[in-house]
Amino acid sequence: MKLSWVSYWRQRRRGVVLASFIVLAFAAVFLFAPGLREKAWRPGRPLAKDLVKIGVIHVSGVEGASGGYAHAHDLGIREMREAVGLAESQILRKIGAPGAAPLVIEGAMRECIEQGANVIIATSWEHMAICEKLAGEYPGVIFAHASGIKHNDVNFTNYFGRIYQPRYLSGMAAGLRTATNKIGYVAAMGKDNSEVTIGINAFAIGVEAVNPEARVHVRALNSWLDPENEARAAQSLIAAGCDVIAQHCDTPAPQIEAQRAGVWGIGYNSDMKDDAPKAVIASVVWNWGTYYTRLIKSVIDGTFTTTPYMGDMGDGMVGLTALDASMLPPGGAGSIAAARKRIGSGYEGIFEGGMETNDGRIIGATGRRLNDVEILGGMNWYYRNVLE
């Protein structure tokens, strides 16, 4: 079992009174064995590139249609590895499943640490409490957690992105494309989950910006990864008259169903054009490599801090793939390009002003834009053109 230098030293001392010559012998090895102390990360200290070892905790398989979300994260890990110049042996991948028992996830993280990992990248909200626990136990290991809200001042941080920016643009595309004014949205979770609701609302606001008559019909699955039910939800929406299918779920199943039915789609996580080339207008994508490269470079050069990271379209963390202009009415691609330029320059105007919910409430106020905390932590309502 390989431990951080702090944990190793503590366990050597715990419950045992060592003879003096053993202590001195151990100290001599510790002080003079080349590189021993440098193998653990320490705050404010550079860590040699060849000593970096990263454990990545995925929620599912990383290849193709078996896991769009995990696949997108793995693309980011590969991008980081090439940009930084790490060997493949410096990456440890643990493949789990959505909703896996906390002890299983904790065991996967501990296995990585035992195998020498000094950075743990956890890719799911469900990993947050485990990262918090182990960060206190292993001060020589960095824990970086996707989509969470917790961090500490030493070795535990979180990261995410303003995915609502490209969601808004994709809503414009859907609003321009629909002929029935019925747009379907396959959602992993209901409106109590802010991460999902952010995307739905930004998408709906984008739809309304170009087509006030259109409505967004949501089917919530209560599961992050369920290809069969993702497909069934898309089929149900199509049967109800929806001619564009968007999604916040992990596989391309809804896009494949859209193509089978001869309607259009908006992919998510990674580019789904290859999965359904006749249906996908564009995909809302995560470019996780933007953050992973930044993170590991900071570990190597000694500048790592636990300040949470929030990426956007400006730094490339989130984006919209190239539009298939042939699937849009004349001038549609140009309208979206203008909005993309506006968002990329720093002005959004997406969650701004008084916004009416679908149950008649008003969120926000004239001249005021919601901040990240309000968006990420409290968006448990649907915009006025969303139907459940």
Coordinates of C-alpha atoms in Angstrom, one line a residue:
M1 CA 0.0 0.0 0.0
K2 CA 1.6 3.3 -1.1
L3 CA 0.8 6.2 1.1
S4 CA 1.4 9.9 1.0
W5 CA 4.6 10.9 3.0
V6 CA 2.5 12.4 5.8
S7 CA 0.2 9.3 6.1
Y8 CA 3.2 7.0 5.9
W9 CA 5.0 8.8 8.7
R10 CA 1.9 8.9 10.9
Q11 CA 1.3 5.2 10.5
R12 CA 4.9 4.4 11.3
R13 CA 4.5 6.2 14.6
R14 CA 1.0 5.0 15.5
G15 CA 0.8 2.5 18.4
V16 CA 4.4 1.4 18.2
V17 CA 7.5 2.5 20.1
L18 CA 10.4 2.0 17.7
A19 CA 13.9 1.4 18.9
S20 CA 16.2 4.4 18.4
F21 CA 18.4 2.8 15.8
I22 CA 15.4 1.9 13.6
V23 CA 14.2 5.4 13.8
L24 CA 17.6 6.7 12.8
A25 CA 17.9 4.2 10.0
F26 CA 14.5 5.2 8.6
A27 CA 15.3 8.9 8.9
A28 CA 18.6 8.4 7.0
V29 CA 16.8 6.6 4.2
F30 CA 14.1 9.2 4.1
L31 CA 16.6 12.1 4.0
F32 CA 19.0 10.7 1.5
A33 CA 17.1 8.3 -0.8
P34 CA 16.9 10.1 -4.1
G35 CA 13.4 11.5 -4.8
L36 CA 11.6 9.8 -1.9
R37 CA 10.3 13.0 -0.3
E38 CA 9.5 14.6 -3.7
K39 CA 7.0 11.9 -4.7
A40 CA 4.2 13.4 -2.6
W41 CA 2.6 16.7 -3.6
R42 CA 3.0 19.5 -1.1
P43 CA 1.2 22.9 -1.2
G44 CA 3.2 25.6 -3.0
R45 CA 5.9 23.2 -4.1
P46 CA 6.5 22.2 -7.7
L47 CA 6.1 18.5 -8.5
A48 CA 8.4 17.0 -11.1
K49 CA 6.4 16.0 -14.2
D50 CA 7.6 12.4 -14.1
L51 CA 6.3 12.0 -10.5
V52 CA 2.8 13.1 -11.4
K53 CA 0.3 10.2 -11.2
I54 CA -3.5 10.9 -11.8
G55 CA -6.4 8.7 -10.8
V56 CA -9.6 9.4 -12.8
I57 CA -12.9 8.2 -11.5
H58 CA -15.4 7.8 -14.4
V59 CA -19.1 7.1 -14.0
S60 CA -19.2 4.7 -17.0
G61 CA -17.3 3.4 -19.9
V62 CA -15.4 6.0 -21.9
E63 CA -15.8 4.8 -25.5
G64 CA -18.4 6.1 -27.9
A65 CA -22.1 5.5 -27.4
S66 CA -21.6 3.6 -24.1
G67 CA -20.9 6.8 -22.2
G68 CA -21.1 10.3 -23.8
Y69 CA -20.4 12.0 -20.5
A70 CA -17.5 9.8 -19.5
H71 CA -16.2 9.8 -23.1
A72 CA -16.0 13.6 -23.0
H73 CA -14.0 13.5 -19.8
D74 CA -11.7 10.9 -21.2
L75 CA -11.1 13.1 -24.3
G76 CA -10.1 15.8 -21.9
I77 CA -7.7 13.6 -20.1
R78 CA -6.1 12.5 -23.3
E79 CA -5.8 16.1 -24.4
M80 CA -4.2 17.0 -21.1
R81 CA -1.7 14.1 -21.3
E82 CA -0.5 15.1 -24.7
A83 CA -0.3 18.8 -23.9
V84 CA 1.6 18.3 -20.7
G85 CA 3.7 15.4 -22.0
L86 CA 2.8 12.6 -19.5
A87 CA 3.1 8.9 -20.2
E88 CA 0.0 6.8 -20.4
S89 CA 1.3 4.9 -17.3
Q90 CA 0.8 8.1 -15.3
I91 CA -3.0 7.9 -15.8
L92 CA -5.1 5.4 -13.8
R93 CA -8.7 5.0 -14.9
K94 CA -11.4 3.6 -12.7
I95 CA -14.7 2.9 -14.4
G96 CA -17.8 2.8 -12.2
A97 CA -21.5 3.3 -12.8
P98 CA -24.0 6.1 -12.0
G99 CA -25.3 5.7 -8.5
A100 CA -22.6 3.3 -7.4
A101 CA -22.4 2.9 -3.7
P102 CA -20.2 5.4 -1.9
L103 CA -18.0 2.7 -0.5
V104 CA -17.3 1.4 -4.0
I105 CA -16.3 4.9 -5.2
E106 CA -14.2 5.4 -2.1
G107 CA -12.5 2.1 -2.7
A108 CA -11.7 3.1 -6.3
M109 CA -10.1 6.3 -5.1
R110 CA -8.1 4.5 -2.4
E111 CA -6.9 2.0 -5.0
C112 CA -5.6 4.9 -7.1
I113 CA -3.7 6.4 -4.1
E114 CA -2.3 3.0 -3.2
Q115 CA -1.0 2.8 -6.7
G116 CA 0.8 6.1 -6.3
A117 CA -1.7 8.7 -7.5
N118 CA -1.1 12.2 -6.1
V119 CA -4.0 13.7 -8.1
I120 CA -7.5 12.4 -8.0
I121 CA -10.0 13.7 -10.6
A122 CA -13.6 12.8 -9.7
T123 CA -16.1 13.4 -12.4
S124 CA -19.5 13.2 -10.7
W125 CA -21.5 15.3 -8.2
E126 CA -22.0 12.0 -6.3
H127 CA -18.2 11.9 -5.6
M128 CA -18.1 15.2 -3.7
A129 CA -18.5 13.9 -0.1
I130 CA -16.0 11.2 -0.7
C131 CA -13.4 13.6 -2.0
E132 CA -14.0 15.9 1.0
K133 CA -13.4 13.0 3.4
L134 CA -10.3 11.6 1.7
A135 CA -8.8 15.1 1.2
G136 CA -8.5 15.3 5.0
E137 CA -7.0 11.9 5.2
Y138 CA -4.4 12.3 2.4
P139 CA -3.0 15.9 2.6
G140 CA -0.3 14.8 0.0
V141 CA -3.0 14.2 -2.7
I142 CA -4.9 16.8 -4.7
F143 CA -8.7 16.1 -5.2
A144 CA -10.4 17.9 -8.0
H145 CA -14.2 17.4 -8.3
A146 CA -16.5 18.2 -11.2
S147 CA -19.8 20.1 -10.7
G148 CA -19.5 20.2 -6.9
I149 CA -19.9 23.1 -4.5
K150 CA -17.3 22.1 -1.8
H151 CA -13.6 22.7 -1.5
N152 CA -11.0 23.3 1.2
D153 CA -8.0 25.6 1.5
V154 CA -5.3 22.9 1.0
N155 CA -5.9 20.1 -1.5
F156 CA -9.6 19.9 -2.5
T157 CA -11.1 22.0 -5.3
N158 CA -14.0 21.8 -7.7
Y159 CA -14.5 22.8 -11.4
F160 CA -17.4 23.3 -13.8
G161 CA -18.4 25.5 -16.7
R162 CA -21.1 27.9 -17.9
I163 CA -22.7 25.3 -20.0
Y164 CA -25.8 27.4 -20.2
Q165 CA -24.0 29.6 -22.8
P166 CA -23.9 27.0 -25.6
R167 CA -27.2 25.7 -24.4
Y168 CA -28.8 29.1 -25.2
L169 CA -27.3 28.9 -28.7
S170 CA -28.5 25.4 -29.3
G171 CA -32.0 26.6 -28.2
M172 CA -31.9 29.2 -30.9
A173 CA -31.1 26.4 -33.4
A174 CA -34.0 24.3 -32.2
G175 CA -36.4 27.2 -32.3
L176 CA -35.4 28.1 -35.8
R177 CA -35.6 24.5 -37.0
T178 CA -39.0 23.3 -35.6
A179 CA -42.0 23.3 -37.8
T180 CA -44.4 21.9 -35.2
N181 CA -43.3 24.4 -32.4
K182 CA -42.9 21.4 -30.2
I183 CA -39.4 20.7 -29.0
G184 CA -38.5 17.7 -26.9
Y185 CA -35.8 17.6 -24.1
V186 CA -34.7 14.3 -22.6
A187 CA -33.5 15.2 -19.1
A188 CA -31.6 13.0 -16.7
M189 CA -33.2 14.6 -13.7
G190 CA -36.2 16.8 -12.8
K191 CA -36.2 20.5 -11.9
D192 CA -34.9 19.9 -8.4
N193 CA -31.5 19.3 -10.0
S194 CA -30.0 22.7 -10.8
E195 CA -27.3 21.3 -13.1
V196 CA -29.9 19.9 -15.5
T197 CA -32.4 22.7 -15.0
I198 CA -29.8 25.3 -15.9
G199 CA -29.4 23.8 -19.3
I200 CA -33.2 23.4 -19.9
N201 CA -33.9 27.0 -19.0
A202 CA -31.0 28.5 -21.1
F203 CA -32.1 26.3 -24.0
A204 CA -35.7 27.4 -23.6
I205 CA -34.7 31.1 -23.4
G206 CA -32.8 30.6 -26.6
V207 CA -35.8 29.0 -28.3
E208 CA -38.0 31.9 -27.3
A209 CA -35.5 34.4 -28.6
V210 CA -36.1 33.3 -32.1
N211 CA -39.5 31.6 -31.9
P212 CA -41.9 32.8 -29.1
E213 CA -44.6 30.3 -30.2
A214 CA -42.5 27.2 -29.6
R215 CA -42.7 25.1 -26.4
V216 CA -40.1 22.8 -24.8
H217 CA -41.5 19.5 -23.6
V218 CA -39.4 17.8 -20.9
R219 CA -39.2 14.1 -20.0
A220 CA -37.2 13.5 -16.8
L221 CA -35.6 10.1 -16.4
N222 CA -34.3 10.3 -12.8
S223 CA -31.1 8.5 -14.0
W224 CA -27.9 9.9 -15.5
L225 CA -27.2 6.8 -17.6
D226 CA -30.1 4.7 -19.0
P227 CA -29.9 4.2 -22.7
E228 CA -33.1 2.2 -23.0
N229 CA -35.2 4.8 -21.1
E230 CA -33.4 7.6 -22.9
A231 CA -34.6 6.1 -26.2
R232 CA -38.1 5.5 -24.9
A233 CA -38.3 9.1 -23.7
A234 CA -37.3 10.4 -27.1
Q235 CA -39.8 8.1 -28.8
S236 CA -42.5 9.4 -26.6
L237 CA -41.6 13.0 -27.3
I238 CA -41.5 12.4 -31.1
A239 CA -44.9 10.6 -30.9
A240 CA -46.3 13.7 -29.2
G241 CA -45.3 15.9 -32.2
C242 CA -41.8 17.1 -31.2
D243 CA -39.6 17.5 -34.3
V244 CA -36.4 18.5 -32.5
I245 CA -34.9 16.4 -29.7
A246 CA -32.4 17.9 -27.2
Q247 CA -31.0 16.1 -24.2
H248 CA -29.1 16.1 -20.9
C249 CA -28.3 12.5 -20.5
D250 CA -25.2 10.4 -21.1
T251 CA -25.7 8.5 -24.4
P252 CA -26.6 9.4 -28.0
A253 CA -29.8 7.3 -27.7
P254 CA -32.1 10.3 -28.1
Q255 CA -30.2 11.4 -31.2
I256 CA -30.4 8.0 -32.8
E257 CA -34.1 7.9 -32.2
A258 CA -34.5 11.3 -33.8
Q259 CA -32.7 10.1 -36.9
R260 CA -34.8 7.0 -37.1
A261 CA -37.9 9.1 -36.9
G262 CA -36.7 11.6 -39.5
V263 CA -36.6 14.6 -37.1
W264 CA -33.7 16.7 -35.8
G265 CA -31.6 16.7 -32.7
I266 CA -29.2 18.6 -30.5
G267 CA -26.4 16.4 -29.0
Y268 CA -24.7 16.8 -25.6
N269 CA -21.4 16.1 -23.8
S270 CA -19.4 15.2 -26.9
D271 CA -20.0 15.6 -30.6
M272 CA -22.9 13.3 -31.6
K273 CA -22.8 14.0 -35.3
D274 CA -21.2 10.7 -36.0
D275 CA -23.9 8.8 -34.1
A276 CA -26.8 10.5 -36.0
P277 CA -25.4 12.5 -38.9
K278 CA -28.8 13.0 -40.5
A279 CA -30.4 14.4 -37.4
V280 CA -27.8 16.3 -35.3
I281 CA -27.8 20.0 -36.1
A282 CA -25.0 20.6 -33.5
S283 CA -23.9 19.4 -30.1
V284 CA -23.4 21.2 -26.8
V285 CA -20.0 20.0 -25.7
W286 CA -17.7 20.0 -22.7
N287 CA -14.0 20.5 -23.5
W288 CA -12.7 19.2 -20.2
G289 CA -9.1 19.2 -21.4
T290 CA -9.1 23.0 -21.0
Y291 CA -9.3 22.6 -17.2
Y292 CA -7.3 19.3 -16.9
T293 CA -4.4 20.8 -18.7
R294 CA -4.5 23.9 -16.5
L295 CA -4.8 21.8 -13.4
I296 CA -1.8 19.5 -14.0
K297 CA 0.4 22.3 -15.2
S298 CA -0.3 24.1 -12.0
V299 CA 0.6 21.0 -10.0
I300 CA 3.9 20.7 -11.9
D301 CA 4.9 24.4 -11.6
G302 CA 3.8 24.7 -7.9
T303 CA 1.0 27.3 -8.5
F304 CA -2.0 25.0 -7.7
T305 CA -4.7 26.6 -5.6
T306 CA -8.1 25.3 -4.4
T307 CA -10.0 28.3 -5.8
P308 CA -12.9 26.7 -7.7
Y309 CA -12.7 27.0 -11.5
M310 CA -15.7 28.1 -13.7
G311 CA -14.9 27.9 -17.4
D312 CA -16.9 29.3 -20.3
M313 CA -17.1 29.7 -24.0
G314 CA -14.4 32.4 -23.8
D315 CA -11.7 30.0 -22.6
G316 CA -13.1 27.0 -24.5
M317 CA -14.3 25.0 -21.6
V318 CA -17.8 24.7 -23.1
G319 CA -18.9 25.2 -26.7
L320 CA -21.3 24.4 -29.5
T321 CA -19.9 22.3 -32.4
A322 CA -20.1 23.6 -35.9
L323 CA -23.7 24.0 -37.1
D324 CA -25.1 22.1 -40.0
A325 CA -26.4 25.2 -41.8
S326 CA -28.3 23.0 -44.3
M327 CA -30.6 22.0 -41.5
L328 CA -31.5 25.6 -40.6
P329 CA -33.6 28.1 -42.5
P330 CA -31.8 30.8 -44.5
G331 CA -30.0 33.3 -42.2
G332 CA -30.4 31.0 -39.2
A333 CA -26.7 30.1 -38.9
G334 CA -25.8 33.8 -39.1
S335 CA -28.1 34.8 -36.3
I336 CA -26.6 32.1 -34.1
A337 CA -23.1 33.2 -35.1
A338 CA -23.8 36.8 -34.0
A339 CA -25.1 35.5 -30.6
R340 CA -22.0 33.3 -30.2
K341 CA -19.8 36.3 -30.8
R342 CA -21.7 38.4 -28.2
I343 CA -21.4 35.6 -25.6
G344 CA -17.8 34.9 -26.3
S345 CA -16.9 38.6 -25.8
G346 CA -18.2 38.5 -22.2
Y347 CA -21.8 39.7 -22.6
E348 CA -24.5 37.1 -22.0
G349 CA -27.9 38.5 -21.1
I350 CA -29.2 34.9 -20.7
F351 CA -30.3 34.8 -17.1
E352 CA -30.9 38.6 -16.8
G353 CA -33.9 40.7 -15.8
G354 CA -37.2 39.5 -14.5
M355 CA -37.8 35.9 -15.8
E356 CA -41.2 34.4 -15.7
T357 CA -41.4 30.7 -14.6
N358 CA -43.9 28.2 -15.9
D359 CA -45.9 28.5 -12.7
G360 CA -46.3 32.3 -12.9
R361 CA -43.5 33.5 -10.6
I362 CA -40.9 36.1 -11.4
I363 CA -37.2 35.3 -10.8
G364 CA -34.6 38.1 -10.8
A365 CA -35.2 41.8 -11.5
T366 CA -34.9 44.4 -14.2
G367 CA -31.2 45.3 -14.9
R368 CA -29.8 42.5 -12.8
R369 CA -28.1 39.3 -13.9
L370 CA -28.1 36.1 -11.8
N371 CA -24.7 35.2 -10.4
D372 CA -23.0 31.8 -10.5
V373 CA -24.1 30.9 -7.0
E374 CA -27.7 31.6 -7.8
I375 CA -27.5 29.8 -11.1
L376 CA -25.7 26.7 -10.0
G377 CA -27.1 26.3 -6.5
G378 CA -30.7 27.5 -6.8
M379 CA -32.2 27.1 -10.2
N380 CA -35.1 24.7 -9.3
W381 CA -37.7 26.3 -11.6
Y382 CA -38.6 26.1 -15.3
Y383 CA -38.8 29.0 -17.7
R384 CA -42.2 30.0 -18.9
N385 CA -42.2 28.1 -22.2
V386 CA -41.2 24.7 -20.6
L387 CA -43.9 22.0 -20.3
E388 CA -43.4 19.1 -17.9

